[in-house]
Amino acid sequence: MTAKLEQLLIASPEEAAPQLLGSHLVSEIDGDLVRVRLTEVEAYKGSDDPASHAYRGETPRNSAMFQAPGTLYVYRSYGIHWCANTAAGPMGIGWGILMRSGQIVDGESTVIRRRGRYDQLANGPGKLTHALGITGEHNGLDLFDASSPIRLEPGDSAGLVMATPRIGISRAKDVPWRFIEARSAGNDG
């Protein structure tokens, strides 16, 4: 089943991203298992996309984006929140998919403890990584390695998917590469 996800991520990010919806992002950190069903993602297309961290080429910060599909790229947003992406497309090209939001499937008590609240647990990229315990130390992990503390696993199909312009960026904002599972739109994740 994971092989299907691996194959999916070889496609261009704007094709792969909507198909990633419904997949599970799983963390096993300090003995705590958390499973989140992805409900919102955004595609970024390297040197062809001025909003991409890889637009100007490979750097020490973004090098995970240039690795094999399924490599976890973690970065700080506004110096506050961690954000998690998966590398996509051929190695060396710098394509990626930002995992923006999800619904807790397993480990809700762990997420509540980590987030210090009972609502809005994973409905944004920073909230999602906080819920899963993802930090910069996880940058570069293989999301398809069964022994990895952060993994991407198959889930149920998302069904109807809405495409909207990306948000939280200053360039190429009009590009409709933000994909949201229609049945989860408006939910607090």
CSV table of N, CA and C in Angstrom, one decimal, residues 20 55 58 78 80-81 88 151 153 160 162 168 171 181:
chain,number,residue,atom,x,y,z
A,20,LEU,N,-3.1,13.0,-2.3
A,20,LEU,CA,-2.5,12.7,-1.0
A,20,LEU,C,-3.6,12.9,0.1
A,55,TYR,N,12.7,27.7,-5.2
A,55,TYR,CA,12.7,28.5,-6.4
A,55,TYR,C,14.0,28.9,-6.9
A,58,GLU,N,18.9,24.7,-4.6
A,58,GLU,CA,19.1,24.0,-3.4
A,58,GLU,C,20.0,24.8,-2.4
A,78,TYR,N,7.7,31.9,10.0
A,78,TYR,CA,7.7,33.2,10.7
A,78,TYR,C,8.5,33.0,12.0
A,80,ILE,N,8.3,30.8,14.2
A,80,ILE,CA,7.4,30.4,15.3
A,80,ILE,C,7.0,28.9,15.2
A,81,HIS,N,6.4,28.6,14.0
A,81,HIS,CA,5.8,27.3,13.8
A,81,HIS,C,6.6,26.4,12.9
A,88,ALA,N,8.5,15.8,-3.6
A,88,ALA,CA,7.7,15.1,-4.7
A,88,ALA,C,8.5,15.2,-6.0
A,151,ARG,N,5.7,8.9,9.6
A,151,ARG,CA,5.5,8.1,8.4
A,151,ARG,C,4.2,8.6,7.7
A,153,GLU,N,1.2,7.0,5.5
A,153,GLU,CA,0.5,5.8,5.2
A,153,GLU,C,-0.8,6.0,4.5
A,160,LEU,N,-14.6,14.1,-3.0
A,160,LEU,CA,-14.6,15.4,-3.6
A,160,LEU,C,-13.5,16.3,-3.1
A,162,MET,N,-11.7,20.2,-3.4
A,162,MET,CA,-11.7,21.6,-3.8
A,162,MET,C,-10.3,22.1,-4.1
A,168,GLY,N,-1.2,32.2,2.8
A,168,GLY,CA,0.0,32.4,3.7
A,168,GLY,C,1.2,32.6,2.9
A,171,ARG,N,4.0,35.4,-2.9
A,171,ARG,CA,4.1,35.3,-4.4
A,171,ARG,C,3.3,34.2,-4.9
A,181,GLU,N,-10.1,18.6,1.1
A,181,GLU,CA,-11.2,17.6,1.1
A,181,GLU,C,-12.5,18.3,1.4
